[in-house]
Amino acid sequence: MRIGITCYPTYGGSGIVATELGMELAARGHEVHFITYANPIRLDPGTPRVFYHEVEVSNYPLFQYPPYDLALASRMAEIAEWQNLDLLHVHYAIPHSASAYMARAMLHGKRRLPYVTTLHGTDITLVGIDRSYFPITKFSIEQSDGVTSISEYLRRETVEVFGVANEIRVMYNFVNCDLYRMAKEPHEGPPRLLHISNFRPVKRITDCVRVLALARRQVECELWMAGDGPDRGEAERLAFELGVHEQVKFLGKQNHIERLIPQTDVLLLPSRLESFGLAALEAMACGVVPVATRVGGVPELITHGLDGFLEDVGDVEAQARRVVELLTGGELKTRMRWAARDTAEARFCTSKIIPQYEKYYQEVLGR
Ligand code: GMT
């Protein structure tokens, strides 16, 4: 198949999923065309059968808001025609789904261009229910030739909030289990807690600092913060206030997170809401046990007490207790590390999920 993929290329899990999906599809012989405003961060340049088409948004004094959605729709239609695309797959409904709708309409009568929309999270739970975006989000989801969501939780939420009648197929986030592996040797130095995100308020990154400070009362450990975003400053200040600034390392954005994760021991995911929790899955594949919050789709990934721990949002004491249990209970940590790896391998490896997408595309094309 020849597939056009659009996503947010530089920011967040939806772009990562879209990029890795594209690369995996290309590895399986499909031709993949990324239609985005920048090169997707995790895209390996030179990957065979992968192409990148930039969307250029020109400005003009009259435009207070440059019309990116229109530039994207034009580019989608153009690339579909020039590259003979079979379908478009857009990640994150706003505005990608509406642009795909326009591209499909532009080519009407010339060529068929179905589009699949994958819902990732705040496009539904936050942004989509904002009154200014609600009608167009509902419309462009309903008009899609196929709709997928990354968890059962998000599927239910979409039906409840938007009342959409189309079938929504659940396709979980996935991880390349050959690339994301457990460390062969224990790392040197004190145990490490890890957090990976775009440091937005929904991620509650200051909870990571509080958990570290509480856990350090009983066990020596440090915290690695991978990523960047609006709440970094607040977390840095809090680390200083709590006297743990020397034990918190802000690592910035990472291109090869699979090399970093195996050098750590526990993954912290204290989010207020998470439709799935890709970072937790990547950690589990590396045998790094997640201590996360019991929200959204996270319980579909983590089984409490088996392959990770789930605690209430904001309950940093409980989260810190779990960290201490893991870092002081040798047998518990070993058992949970292997259970986490097993879960990733058994349910969420690319070899399990990518064929589901291929099958779904065939269904959409056959409709
Ligand atoms: O909805 C978002 O916050 C954006 C999106 C992103 O681009 O970061 O994140 C969502 O998509 C990820 C990949 O499918 C999921 O693993 C995250 O759980 C989800 N984030 C939220 O629901 C907050």
Short mmCIF file of N, CA and C in Angstrom, two decimals, residues 93-94 119 121-130 133-139 141-142 154-165 168:
data_model
loop_
_atom_site.label_atom_id
_atom_site.label_comp_id
_atom_site.label_asym_id
_atom_site.label_seq_id
_atom_site.Cartn_x
_atom_site.Cartn_y
_atom_site.Cartn_z
N ALA A 93 -6.93 14.11 16.06
CA ALA A 93 -8.05 14.56 15.22
C ALA A 93 -7.93 16.02 14.78
N ILE A 94 -7.45 16.88 15.69
CA ILE A 94 -7.47 18.32 15.40
C ILE A 94 -6.13 18.83 14.93
N LEU A 119 -7.38 8.51 17.15
CA LEU A 119 -7.58 9.40 18.30
C LEU A 119 -6.54 9.03 19.36
N GLY A 121 -5.87 11.20 22.49
CA GLY A 121 -6.05 11.60 23.90
C GLY A 121 -6.69 12.96 24.02
N THR A 122 -5.86 13.99 24.19
CA THR A 122 -6.44 15.30 24.46
C THR A 122 -7.22 15.85 23.26
N ASP A 123 -7.03 15.25 22.08
CA ASP A 123 -7.88 15.66 20.95
C ASP A 123 -9.35 15.37 21.28
N ILE A 124 -9.59 14.43 22.18
CA ILE A 124 -10.94 14.08 22.60
C ILE A 124 -11.22 14.62 24.00
N THR A 125 -10.32 14.31 24.92
CA THR A 125 -10.63 14.58 26.33
C THR A 125 -10.52 16.06 26.71
N LEU A 126 -9.79 16.82 25.95
CA LEU A 126 -9.59 18.22 26.33
C LEU A 126 -9.95 19.15 25.19
N VAL A 127 -9.16 19.07 24.13
CA VAL A 127 -9.29 20.06 23.06
C VAL A 127 -10.60 19.86 22.30
N GLY A 128 -10.93 18.61 22.05
CA GLY A 128 -12.12 18.32 21.25
C GLY A 128 -13.41 18.75 21.92
N ILE A 129 -13.41 18.81 23.24
CA ILE A 129 -14.67 19.19 23.91
C ILE A 129 -14.73 20.69 24.20
N ASP A 130 -13.66 21.39 23.85
CA ASP A 130 -13.68 22.85 23.87
C ASP A 130 -14.77 23.24 22.85
N TYR A 133 -13.98 23.86 19.17
CA TYR A 133 -13.51 22.77 18.30
C TYR A 133 -14.51 21.61 18.21
N PHE A 134 -15.48 21.60 19.10
CA PHE A 134 -16.37 20.44 19.21
C PHE A 134 -17.05 20.07 17.88
N PRO A 135 -17.77 21.02 17.22
CA PRO A 135 -18.53 20.60 16.03
C PRO A 135 -17.65 20.05 14.91
N ILE A 136 -16.51 20.70 14.67
CA ILE A 136 -15.66 20.24 13.55
C ILE A 136 -14.98 18.92 13.89
N THR A 137 -14.66 18.71 15.18
CA THR A 137 -14.03 17.44 15.56
C THR A 137 -15.02 16.30 15.38
N LYS A 138 -16.23 16.50 15.88
CA LYS A 138 -17.27 15.46 15.75
C LYS A 138 -17.51 15.16 14.26
N PHE A 139 -17.64 16.24 13.47
CA PHE A 139 -17.93 16.08 12.05
C PHE A 139 -16.82 15.30 11.35
N ILE A 141 -14.55 13.34 12.54
CA ILE A 141 -14.44 11.94 12.98
C ILE A 141 -15.54 11.13 12.29
N GLU A 142 -16.75 11.67 12.28
CA GLU A 142 -17.87 10.93 11.68
C GLU A 142 -17.68 10.72 10.18
N LEU A 154 -10.47 5.39 25.70
CA LEU A 154 -10.64 6.53 24.79
C LEU A 154 -11.78 6.27 23.81
N ARG A 155 -11.97 5.02 23.45
CA ARG A 155 -13.10 4.69 22.56
C ARG A 155 -14.41 5.04 23.26
N ARG A 156 -14.55 4.58 24.51
CA ARG A 156 -15.78 4.86 25.28
C ARG A 156 -15.99 6.36 25.45
N GLU A 157 -14.91 7.04 25.76
CA GLU A 157 -14.97 8.48 26.00
C GLU A 157 -15.44 9.21 24.73
N THR A 158 -14.93 8.78 23.59
CA THR A 158 -15.30 9.42 22.32
C THR A 158 -16.79 9.22 22.03
N VAL A 159 -17.26 8.01 22.29
CA VAL A 159 -18.68 7.73 22.05
C VAL A 159 -19.53 8.56 23.01
N GLU A 160 -19.11 8.60 24.27
CA GLU A 160 -19.90 9.34 25.27
C GLU A 160 -19.91 10.84 25.01
N VAL A 161 -18.72 11.39 24.77
CA VAL A 161 -18.61 12.84 24.66
C VAL A 161 -19.15 13.35 23.33
N PHE A 162 -18.83 12.64 22.25
CA PHE A 162 -19.19 13.13 20.93
C PHE A 162 -20.45 12.46 20.36
N GLY A 163 -20.84 11.36 20.97
CA GLY A 163 -22.01 10.64 20.46
C GLY A 163 -21.81 10.17 19.02
N VAL A 164 -20.57 9.88 18.63
CA VAL A 164 -20.36 9.43 17.24
C VAL A 164 -20.86 7.99 17.09
N ALA A 165 -21.43 7.74 15.92
CA ALA A 165 -22.05 6.43 15.72
C ALA A 165 -21.13 5.46 15.00
N ILE A 168 -15.46 2.43 16.23
CA ILE A 168 -14.09 2.88 16.57
C ILE A 168 -13.31 1.64 16.96
#
